[in-house]
Short mmCIF file of C-alpha atoms and ligand atoms in Angstrom, two decimals:
data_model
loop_
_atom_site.label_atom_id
_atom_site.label_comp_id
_atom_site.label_asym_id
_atom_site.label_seq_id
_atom_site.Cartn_x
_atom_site.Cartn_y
_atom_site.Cartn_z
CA UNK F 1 207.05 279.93 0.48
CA UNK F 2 209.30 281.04 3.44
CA UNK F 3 211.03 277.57 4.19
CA UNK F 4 209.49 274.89 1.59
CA UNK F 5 209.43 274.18 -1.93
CA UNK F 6 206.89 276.19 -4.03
CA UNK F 7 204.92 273.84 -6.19
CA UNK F 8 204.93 276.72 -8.97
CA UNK F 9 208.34 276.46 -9.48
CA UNK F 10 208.35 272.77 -10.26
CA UNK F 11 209.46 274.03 -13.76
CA UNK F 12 213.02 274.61 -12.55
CA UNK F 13 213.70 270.89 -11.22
CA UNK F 14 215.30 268.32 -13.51
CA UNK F 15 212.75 266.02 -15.28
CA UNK F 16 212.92 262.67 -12.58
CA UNK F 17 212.63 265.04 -9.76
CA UNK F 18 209.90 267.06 -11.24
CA UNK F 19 207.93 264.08 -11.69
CA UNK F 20 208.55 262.24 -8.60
CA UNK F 21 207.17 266.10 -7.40
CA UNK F 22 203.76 265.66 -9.49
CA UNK F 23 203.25 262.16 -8.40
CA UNK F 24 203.58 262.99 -4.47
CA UNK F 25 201.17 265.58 -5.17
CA UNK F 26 199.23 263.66 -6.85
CA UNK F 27 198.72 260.55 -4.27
CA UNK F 28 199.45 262.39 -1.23
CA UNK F 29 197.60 265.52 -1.86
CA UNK F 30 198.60 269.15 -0.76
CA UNK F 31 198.75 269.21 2.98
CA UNK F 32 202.12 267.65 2.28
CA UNK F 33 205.06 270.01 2.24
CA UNK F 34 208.43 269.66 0.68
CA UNK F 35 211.54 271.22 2.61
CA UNK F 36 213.92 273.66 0.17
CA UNK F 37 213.23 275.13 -3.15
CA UNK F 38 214.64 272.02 -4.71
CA UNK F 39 213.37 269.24 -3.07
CA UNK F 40 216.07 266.26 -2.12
CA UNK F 41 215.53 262.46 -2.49
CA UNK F 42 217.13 260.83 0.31
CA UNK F 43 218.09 256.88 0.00
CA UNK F 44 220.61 256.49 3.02
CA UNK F 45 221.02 257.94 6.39
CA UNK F 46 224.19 257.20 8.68
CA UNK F 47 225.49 258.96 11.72
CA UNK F 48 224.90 262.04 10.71
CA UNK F 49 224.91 261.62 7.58
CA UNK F 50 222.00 261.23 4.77
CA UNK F 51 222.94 260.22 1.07
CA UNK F 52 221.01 261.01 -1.71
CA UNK F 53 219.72 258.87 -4.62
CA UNK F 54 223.20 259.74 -6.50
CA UNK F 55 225.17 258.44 -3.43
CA UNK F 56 226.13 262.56 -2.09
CA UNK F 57 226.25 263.13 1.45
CA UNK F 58 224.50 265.63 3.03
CA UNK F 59 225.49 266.77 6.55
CA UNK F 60 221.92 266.55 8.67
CA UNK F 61 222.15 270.09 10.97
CA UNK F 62 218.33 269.51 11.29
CA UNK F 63 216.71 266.19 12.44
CA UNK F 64 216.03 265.55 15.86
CA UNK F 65 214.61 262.26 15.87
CA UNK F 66 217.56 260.56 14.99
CA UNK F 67 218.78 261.72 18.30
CA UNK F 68 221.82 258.91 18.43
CA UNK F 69 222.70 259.25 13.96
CA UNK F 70 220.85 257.78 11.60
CA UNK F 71 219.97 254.07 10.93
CA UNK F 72 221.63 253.43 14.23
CA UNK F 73 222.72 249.60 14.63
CA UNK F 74 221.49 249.46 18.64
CA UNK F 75 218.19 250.21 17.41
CA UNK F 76 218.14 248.52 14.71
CA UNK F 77 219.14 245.17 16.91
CA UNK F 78 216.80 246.15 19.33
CA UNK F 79 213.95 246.50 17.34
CA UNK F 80 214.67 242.87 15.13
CA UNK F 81 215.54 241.14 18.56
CA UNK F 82 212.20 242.13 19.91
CA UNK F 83 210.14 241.66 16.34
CA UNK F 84 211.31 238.29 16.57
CA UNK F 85 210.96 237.03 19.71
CA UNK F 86 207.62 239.30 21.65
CA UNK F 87 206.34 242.19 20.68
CA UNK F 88 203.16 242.86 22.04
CA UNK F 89 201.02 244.92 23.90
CA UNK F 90 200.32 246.38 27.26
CA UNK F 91 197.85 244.23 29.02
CA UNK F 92 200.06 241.50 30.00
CA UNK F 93 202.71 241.36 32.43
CA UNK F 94 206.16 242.08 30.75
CA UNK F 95 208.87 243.29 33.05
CA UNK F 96 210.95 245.26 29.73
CA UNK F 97 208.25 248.01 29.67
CA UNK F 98 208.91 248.33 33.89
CA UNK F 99 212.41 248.49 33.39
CA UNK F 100 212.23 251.48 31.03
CA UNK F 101 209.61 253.06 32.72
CA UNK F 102 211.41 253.00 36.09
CA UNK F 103 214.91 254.28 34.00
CA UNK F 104 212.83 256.80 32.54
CA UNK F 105 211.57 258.60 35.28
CA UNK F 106 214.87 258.74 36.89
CA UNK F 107 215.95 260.99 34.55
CA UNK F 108 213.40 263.48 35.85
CA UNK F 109 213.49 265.30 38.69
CA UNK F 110 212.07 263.18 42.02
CA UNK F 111 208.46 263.84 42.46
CA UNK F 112 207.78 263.24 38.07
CA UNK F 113 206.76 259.19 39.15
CA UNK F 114 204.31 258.26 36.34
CA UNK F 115 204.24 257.25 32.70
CA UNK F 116 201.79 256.37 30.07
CA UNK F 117 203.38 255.05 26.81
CA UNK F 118 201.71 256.57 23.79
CA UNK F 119 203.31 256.60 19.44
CA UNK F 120 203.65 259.86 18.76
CA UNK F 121 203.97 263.39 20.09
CA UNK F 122 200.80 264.09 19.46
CA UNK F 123 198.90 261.63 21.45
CA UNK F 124 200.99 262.48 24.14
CA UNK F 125 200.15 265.96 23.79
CA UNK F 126 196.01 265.05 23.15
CA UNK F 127 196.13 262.82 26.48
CA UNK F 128 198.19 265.69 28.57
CA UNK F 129 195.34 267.98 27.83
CA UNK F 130 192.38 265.66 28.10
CA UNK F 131 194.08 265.13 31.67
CA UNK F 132 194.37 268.79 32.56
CA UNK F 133 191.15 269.43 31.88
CA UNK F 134 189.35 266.47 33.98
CA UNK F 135 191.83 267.09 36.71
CA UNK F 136 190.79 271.00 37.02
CA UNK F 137 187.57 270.75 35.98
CA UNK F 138 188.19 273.62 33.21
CA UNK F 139 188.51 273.64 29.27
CA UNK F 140 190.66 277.20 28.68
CA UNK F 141 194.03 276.42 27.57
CA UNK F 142 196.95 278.79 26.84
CA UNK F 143 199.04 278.73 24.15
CA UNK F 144 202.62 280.59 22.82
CA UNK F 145 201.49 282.37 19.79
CA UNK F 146 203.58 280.39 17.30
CA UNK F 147 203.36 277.19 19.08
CA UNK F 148 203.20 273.61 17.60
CA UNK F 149 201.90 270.79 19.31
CA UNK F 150 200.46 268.53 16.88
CA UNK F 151 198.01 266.95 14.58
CA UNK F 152 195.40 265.01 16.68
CA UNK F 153 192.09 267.76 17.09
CA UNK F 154 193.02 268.99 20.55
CA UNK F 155 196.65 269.64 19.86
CA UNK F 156 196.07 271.20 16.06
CA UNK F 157 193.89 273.27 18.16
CA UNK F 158 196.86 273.93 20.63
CA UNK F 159 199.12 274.11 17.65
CA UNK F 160 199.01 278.29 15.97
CA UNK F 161 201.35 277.35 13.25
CA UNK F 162 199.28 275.63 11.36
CA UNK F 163 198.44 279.23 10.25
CA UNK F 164 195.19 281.03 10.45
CA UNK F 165 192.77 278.96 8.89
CA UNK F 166 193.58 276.22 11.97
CA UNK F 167 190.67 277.71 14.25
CA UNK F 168 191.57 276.95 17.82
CA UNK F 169 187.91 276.95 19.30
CA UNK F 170 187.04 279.65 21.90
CA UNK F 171 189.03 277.39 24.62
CA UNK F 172 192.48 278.32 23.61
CA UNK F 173 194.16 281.68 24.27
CA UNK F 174 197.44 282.36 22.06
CA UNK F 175 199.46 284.72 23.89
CA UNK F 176 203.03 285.89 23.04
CA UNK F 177 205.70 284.07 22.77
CA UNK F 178 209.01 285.39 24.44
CA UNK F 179 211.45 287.11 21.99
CA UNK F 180 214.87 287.56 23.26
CA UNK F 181 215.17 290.14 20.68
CA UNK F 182 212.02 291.91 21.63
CA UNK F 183 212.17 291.86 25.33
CA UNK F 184 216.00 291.40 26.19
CA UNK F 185 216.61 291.39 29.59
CA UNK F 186 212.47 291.62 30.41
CA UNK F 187 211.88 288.50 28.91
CA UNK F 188 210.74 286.81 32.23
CA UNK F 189 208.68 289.50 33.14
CA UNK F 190 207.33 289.92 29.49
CA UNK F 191 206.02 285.94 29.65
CA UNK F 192 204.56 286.38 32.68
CA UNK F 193 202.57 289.35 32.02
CA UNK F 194 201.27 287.37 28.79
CA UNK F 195 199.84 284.39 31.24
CA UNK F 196 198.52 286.99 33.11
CA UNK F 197 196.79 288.77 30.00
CA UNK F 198 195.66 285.34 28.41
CA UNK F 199 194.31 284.12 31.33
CA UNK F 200 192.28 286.97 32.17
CA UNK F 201 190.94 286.88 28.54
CA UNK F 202 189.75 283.19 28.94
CA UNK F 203 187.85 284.44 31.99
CA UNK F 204 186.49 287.46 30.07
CA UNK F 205 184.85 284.79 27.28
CA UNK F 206 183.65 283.02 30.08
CA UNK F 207 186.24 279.93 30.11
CA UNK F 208 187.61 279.11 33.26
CA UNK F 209 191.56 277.87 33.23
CA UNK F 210 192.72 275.10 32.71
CA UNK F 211 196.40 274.93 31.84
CA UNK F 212 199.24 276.11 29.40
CA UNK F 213 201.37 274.12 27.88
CA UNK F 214 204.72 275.91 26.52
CA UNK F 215 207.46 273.54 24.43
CA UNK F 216 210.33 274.44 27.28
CA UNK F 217 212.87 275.57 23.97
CA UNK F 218 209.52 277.71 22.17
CA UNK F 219 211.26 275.84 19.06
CA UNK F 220 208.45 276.79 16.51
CA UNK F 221 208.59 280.38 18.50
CA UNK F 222 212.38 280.94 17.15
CA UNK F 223 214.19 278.92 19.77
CA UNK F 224 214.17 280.91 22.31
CA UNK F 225 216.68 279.51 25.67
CA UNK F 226 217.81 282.42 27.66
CA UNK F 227 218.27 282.82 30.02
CA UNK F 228 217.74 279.60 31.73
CA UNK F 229 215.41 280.45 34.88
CA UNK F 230 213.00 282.92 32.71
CA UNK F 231 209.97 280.67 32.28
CA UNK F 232 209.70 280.27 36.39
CA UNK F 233 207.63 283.79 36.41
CA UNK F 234 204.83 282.37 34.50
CA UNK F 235 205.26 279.26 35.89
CA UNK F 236 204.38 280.55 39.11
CA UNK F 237 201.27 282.48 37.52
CA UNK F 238 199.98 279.21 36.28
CA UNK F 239 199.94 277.80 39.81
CA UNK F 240 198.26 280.76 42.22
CA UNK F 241 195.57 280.65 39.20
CA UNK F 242 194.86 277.06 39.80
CA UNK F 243 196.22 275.78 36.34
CA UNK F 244 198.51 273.34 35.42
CA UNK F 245 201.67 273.20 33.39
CA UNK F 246 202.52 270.82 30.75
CA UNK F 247 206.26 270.87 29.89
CA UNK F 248 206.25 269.76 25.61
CA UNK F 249 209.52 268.24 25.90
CA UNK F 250 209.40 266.32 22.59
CA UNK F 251 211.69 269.14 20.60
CA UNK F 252 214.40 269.99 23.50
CA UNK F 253 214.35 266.64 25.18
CA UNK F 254 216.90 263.75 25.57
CA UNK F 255 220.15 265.96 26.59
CA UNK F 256 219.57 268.02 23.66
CA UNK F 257 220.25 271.34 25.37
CA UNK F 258 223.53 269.98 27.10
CA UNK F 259 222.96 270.77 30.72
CA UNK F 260 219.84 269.02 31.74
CA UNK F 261 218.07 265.84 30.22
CA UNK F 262 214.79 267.72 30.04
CA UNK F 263 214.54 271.42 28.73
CA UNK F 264 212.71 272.55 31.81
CA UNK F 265 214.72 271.25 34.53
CA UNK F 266 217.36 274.39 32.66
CA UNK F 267 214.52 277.05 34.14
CA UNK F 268 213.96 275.33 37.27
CA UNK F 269 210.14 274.49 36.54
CA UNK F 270 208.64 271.74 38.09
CA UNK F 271 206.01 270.91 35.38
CA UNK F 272 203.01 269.07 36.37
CA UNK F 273 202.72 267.18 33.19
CA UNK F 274 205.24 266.24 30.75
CA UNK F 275 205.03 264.91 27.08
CA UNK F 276 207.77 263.74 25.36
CA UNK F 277 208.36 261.60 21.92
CA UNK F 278 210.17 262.29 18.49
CA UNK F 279 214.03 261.29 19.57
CA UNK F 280 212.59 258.53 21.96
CA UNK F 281 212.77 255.45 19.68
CA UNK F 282 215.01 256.98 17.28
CA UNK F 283 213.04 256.81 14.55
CA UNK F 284 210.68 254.12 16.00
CA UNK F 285 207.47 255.44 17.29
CA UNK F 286 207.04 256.23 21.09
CA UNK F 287 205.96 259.01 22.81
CA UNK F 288 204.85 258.84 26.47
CA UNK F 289 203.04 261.13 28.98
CA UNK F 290 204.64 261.66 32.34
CA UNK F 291 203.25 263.27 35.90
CA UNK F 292 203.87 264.27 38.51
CA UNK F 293 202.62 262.66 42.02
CA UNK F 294 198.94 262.85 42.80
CA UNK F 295 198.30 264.87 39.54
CA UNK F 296 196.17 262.59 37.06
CA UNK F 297 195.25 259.89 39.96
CA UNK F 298 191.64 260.88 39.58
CA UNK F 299 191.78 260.34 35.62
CA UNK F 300 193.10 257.52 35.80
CA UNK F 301 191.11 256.21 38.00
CA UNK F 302 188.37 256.99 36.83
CA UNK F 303 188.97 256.51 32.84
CA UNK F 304 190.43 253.46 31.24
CA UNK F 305 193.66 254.06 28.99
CA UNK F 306 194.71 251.54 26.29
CA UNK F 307 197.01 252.26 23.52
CA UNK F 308 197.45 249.21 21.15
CA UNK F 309 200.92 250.03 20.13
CA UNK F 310 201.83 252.38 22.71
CA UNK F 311 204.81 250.47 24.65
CA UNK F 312 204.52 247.30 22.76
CA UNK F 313 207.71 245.61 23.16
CA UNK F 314 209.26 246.72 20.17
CA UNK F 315 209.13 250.34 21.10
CA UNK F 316 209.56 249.88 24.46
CA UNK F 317 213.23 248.25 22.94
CA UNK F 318 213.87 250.91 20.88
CA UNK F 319 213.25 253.46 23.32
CA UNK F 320 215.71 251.36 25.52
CA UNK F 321 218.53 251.27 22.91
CA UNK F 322 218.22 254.88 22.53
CA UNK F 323 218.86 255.69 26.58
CA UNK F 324 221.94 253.21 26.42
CA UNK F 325 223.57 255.32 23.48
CA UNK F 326 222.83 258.80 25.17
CA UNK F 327 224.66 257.03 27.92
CA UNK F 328 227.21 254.99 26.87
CA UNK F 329 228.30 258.06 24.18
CA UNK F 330 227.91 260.51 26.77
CA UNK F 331 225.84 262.60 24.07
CA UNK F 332 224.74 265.18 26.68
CA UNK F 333 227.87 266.32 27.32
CA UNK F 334 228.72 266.08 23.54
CA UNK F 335 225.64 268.32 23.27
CA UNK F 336 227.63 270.81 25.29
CA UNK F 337 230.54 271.10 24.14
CA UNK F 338 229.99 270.90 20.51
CA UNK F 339 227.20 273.45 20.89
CA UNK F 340 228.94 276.00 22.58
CA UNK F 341 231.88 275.27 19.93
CA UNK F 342 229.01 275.85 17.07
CA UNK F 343 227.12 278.77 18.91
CA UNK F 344 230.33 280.68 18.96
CA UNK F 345 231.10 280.20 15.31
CA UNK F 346 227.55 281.08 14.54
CA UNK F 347 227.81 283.99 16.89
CA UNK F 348 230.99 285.15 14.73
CA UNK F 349 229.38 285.11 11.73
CA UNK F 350 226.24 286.91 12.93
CA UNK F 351 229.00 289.72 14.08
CA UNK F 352 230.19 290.38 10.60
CA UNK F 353 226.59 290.24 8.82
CA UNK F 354 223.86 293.21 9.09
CA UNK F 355 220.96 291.15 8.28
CA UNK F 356 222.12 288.43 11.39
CA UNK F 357 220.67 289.60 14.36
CA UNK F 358 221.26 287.36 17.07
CA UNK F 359 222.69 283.72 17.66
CA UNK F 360 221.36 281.83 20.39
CA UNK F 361 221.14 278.31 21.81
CA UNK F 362 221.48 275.88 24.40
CA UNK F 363 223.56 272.52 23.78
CA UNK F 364 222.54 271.30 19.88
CA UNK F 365 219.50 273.64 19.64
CA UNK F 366 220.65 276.48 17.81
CA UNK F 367 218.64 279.05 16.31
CA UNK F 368 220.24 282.43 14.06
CA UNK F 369 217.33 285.16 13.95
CA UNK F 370 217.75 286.91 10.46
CA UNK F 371 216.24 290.14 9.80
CA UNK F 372 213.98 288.74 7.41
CA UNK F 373 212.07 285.48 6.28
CA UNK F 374 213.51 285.95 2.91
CA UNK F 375 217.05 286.46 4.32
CA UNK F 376 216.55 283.11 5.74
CA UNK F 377 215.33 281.69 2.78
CA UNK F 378 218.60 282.33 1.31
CA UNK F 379 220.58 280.76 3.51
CA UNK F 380 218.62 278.02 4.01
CA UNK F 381 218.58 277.15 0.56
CA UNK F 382 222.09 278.17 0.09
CA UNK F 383 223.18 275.95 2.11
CA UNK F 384 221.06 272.58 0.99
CA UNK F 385 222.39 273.39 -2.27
CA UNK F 386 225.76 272.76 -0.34
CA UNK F 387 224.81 270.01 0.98
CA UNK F 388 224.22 271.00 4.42
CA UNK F 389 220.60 270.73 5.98
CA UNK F 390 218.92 273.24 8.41
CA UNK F 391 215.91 274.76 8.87
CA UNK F 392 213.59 277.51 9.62
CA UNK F 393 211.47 278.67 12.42
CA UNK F 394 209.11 281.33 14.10
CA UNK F 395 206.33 283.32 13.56
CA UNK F 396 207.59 285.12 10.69
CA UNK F 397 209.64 282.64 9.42
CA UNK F 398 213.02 284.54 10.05
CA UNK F 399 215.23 282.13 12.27
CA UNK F 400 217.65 279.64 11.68
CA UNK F 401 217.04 276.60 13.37
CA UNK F 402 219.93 274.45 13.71
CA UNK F 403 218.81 271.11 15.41
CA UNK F 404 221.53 268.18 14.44
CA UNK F 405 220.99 264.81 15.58
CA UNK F 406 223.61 264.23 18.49
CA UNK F 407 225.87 262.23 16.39
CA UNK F 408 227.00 265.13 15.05
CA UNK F 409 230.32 266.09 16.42
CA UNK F 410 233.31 269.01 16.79
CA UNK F 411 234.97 267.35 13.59
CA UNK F 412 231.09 268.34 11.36
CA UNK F 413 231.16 272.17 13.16
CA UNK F 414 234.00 273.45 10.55
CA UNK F 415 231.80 272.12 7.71
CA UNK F 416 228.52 273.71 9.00
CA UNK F 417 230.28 277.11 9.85
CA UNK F 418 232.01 277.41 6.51
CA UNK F 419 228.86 276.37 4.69
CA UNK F 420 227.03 278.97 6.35
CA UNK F 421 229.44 281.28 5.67
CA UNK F 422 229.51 280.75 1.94
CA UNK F 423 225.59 280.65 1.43
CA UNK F 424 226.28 283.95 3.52
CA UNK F 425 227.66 285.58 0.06
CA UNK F 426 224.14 284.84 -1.43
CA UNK F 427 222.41 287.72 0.74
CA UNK F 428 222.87 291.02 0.25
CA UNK F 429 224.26 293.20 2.85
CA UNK F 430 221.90 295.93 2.35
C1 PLP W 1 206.87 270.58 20.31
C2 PLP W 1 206.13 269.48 19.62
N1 PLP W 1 205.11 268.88 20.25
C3 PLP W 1 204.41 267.89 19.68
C4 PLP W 1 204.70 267.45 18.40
C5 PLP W 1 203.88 266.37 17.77
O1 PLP W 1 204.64 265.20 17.66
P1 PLP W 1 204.26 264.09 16.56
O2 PLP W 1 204.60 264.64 15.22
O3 PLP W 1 205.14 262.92 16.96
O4 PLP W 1 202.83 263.77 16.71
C6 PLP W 1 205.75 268.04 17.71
C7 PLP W 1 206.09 267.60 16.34
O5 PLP W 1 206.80 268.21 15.59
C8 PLP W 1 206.49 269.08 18.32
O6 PLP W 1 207.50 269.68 17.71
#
């Protein structure tokens, strides 16, 4: 296994662990995945922090979700203040879930007006494309070749990395991803021939075209940012071939990349749909679908949408904590300055090291493409059993991905880099 534990080496883990191994497999069955070759019990999360069940800290360099540090006190208030008091759902008047909604969409750019609240990324993603295709009249979908979008049928079937037993109908097109290494400076060009391609292959089969929706960092694609601008090409395909564009903002979103609140307002794009979720509630579930004006009127109009704990009260207060923090913190700008301090130690490293082959990034999304899965393997092993967490990503399970919630700060980067740097030792040069 490129980036998980191998159940046939459960021999090698201490007795409790190995058991507490068996017994997950046996309740929860073997879709379930463990992270590292020896799997950690977590007990505690803090900041940026997690502790495991002998009270060590591990520095989190991976998990998003926590977006403002673990176990996070606003939230936490939040959530009780609302639990106690009203929580419930969206078919009566409550002004809270206005007052978000309206805060929300400022954050976009001026003519994204809508939302519908949703509890995971998911649903989000499901109701995005059940919208697309109403709205143009036309199933075929496009989709980056690595891409993940989720677990509900329609977005497993817009979702590649589930591997090749996930069959994504004869409505979905998976065309390449962009690869900075691959196509350098042509990237832009290189995307845009690939709409071109996948949507003349949908037409070929008969499908007429519907949309594309592309996660605006490609983060199960091997992170790919740069440069900022290169996804307007396709973008512009999309539109003269009457399809729409759904921006998956649930990886990048939140000031994550540093410059922008939302990953593609950094190309310029002007999305007609956008889904967004994981780092929303912090750990509370809420997702949310957003459009732009006069695109979904006619669904809506004509469809009923109710979501029983989609922006019940308690969410919608989580989700409200969350924006205060990024705020109040000023975690976007954290995002950019303590990513551009990581990205150039990463970069350093990846200077000294054949088997690096390119750091890249954009705020606290970092990705280091190794020459191999099993190079990454390595390190990302090498570095749990330091005690720092990151993961892996792309189609061949070769890059780094470096995703810290945004509590980490500048003081955490000299822990990371040196970490790296001694799991480094583990791979050989040659
Ligand atoms: C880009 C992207 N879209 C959608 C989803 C689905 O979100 P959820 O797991 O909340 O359903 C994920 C989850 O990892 C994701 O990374």
């Amino acid at each position: 296994m490129v980036n998980g534990f191998d159940p046939a080496s459960a021999d090698s883990l201490n007795d409790e662990m190995r058991e507490l191994v068996a017994r997950r497999a046996r309740i929860l069955g073997p879709s379930y995945r463990l992270f590292y070759d020896t799997p950690v019990e977590f007990v505690r999360g803090e900041g940026t922090w997690l502790f495991d069940s002998e009270g060590r800290a591990y520095l989190d360099a991976y998990n998003n979700v926590p977006i403002i540090g673990h176990s996070h006190p606003a939230v936490h208030d939040a959530v009780s203040r609302a639990l106690s008091m009203l929580s419930t759902h969206t078919r009566y008047v409550t002004h809270e879930i206005l007052d978000y909604a309206e805060r929300l969409v400022a954050t976009f750019d001026g003519d994204v007006s809508r939302v519908t609240f949703a509890c995971s990324g998911s649903e989000a993603v499901d109701l995005a494309v059940r919208l697309t295709r109403y709205e143009t009249g036309a199933q075929g979908m496009l989709v980056t070749s690595n891409a993940y979008h989720g677990t509900t049928t329609a977005a497993a079937q817009l979702s590649p990395s589930l591997g090749p037993d996930n069959d994504l109908g004869s409505t979905v097109v998976r065309i390449p991803a962009p690869d900075a290494v691959r196509d350098g400076a042509d990237i832009g060009p290189c995307f845009a021939e690939a709409v071109r391609t996948g949507i003349a292959e949908l037409r070929a089969r008969g499908v007429g075209f519907a949309g594309i929706i592309v996660d605006s960092i490609l983060s199960s694609d091997g992170v790919q940012p740069d440069p900022a601008g290169y996804l307007r090409e396709a973008r512009q395909i999309v539109r003269e071939n009457g399809g729409l564009w759904i921006a998956d903002e649930v990886q990048p979103g939140f000031g994550r990349t540093g410059t922008h609140f939302w990953g593609y307002q950094r190309h310029g794009l002007d999305p007609d749909i956008v889904v967004i979720g994981k780092p929303m509630g912090n750990g509370y579930p809420i997702s949310a679908m957003l459009t732009r004006d006069g695109v979904g009127d006619r669904f809506g109009n004509d469809i009923r949408y109710f979501n029983t704990f989609g922006g019940s009260g308690a969410a919608i207060a989580a989700a409200s904590a969350v924006l205060d923090v990024i705020e109040s913190d000023g975690l976007m700008a954290r995002a950019h300055d303590v990513g551009a301090h990581l990205l150039a130690g990463l970069q350093n490293l990846t200077a000294l090291h054949p088997r690096l082959i390119q750091a890249r990034g954009a705020g606290m999304f970092l990705a280091v493409e190794c020459d191999t899965a099993e190079t990454a393997r390595v390190i990302v092993n090498g570095m749990r059993n330091r005690r720092v967490l990151i993961s892996a990503s792309g189609e061949n399970g070769n890059v780094l991905k470096i995703r810290p919630p945004l509590a980490f700060d500048s003081t955490h980067v000299p822990t990371l880099i040196s970490t790296f740097a001694e799991a480094l030792t583990e791979v050989h040069p040659s």
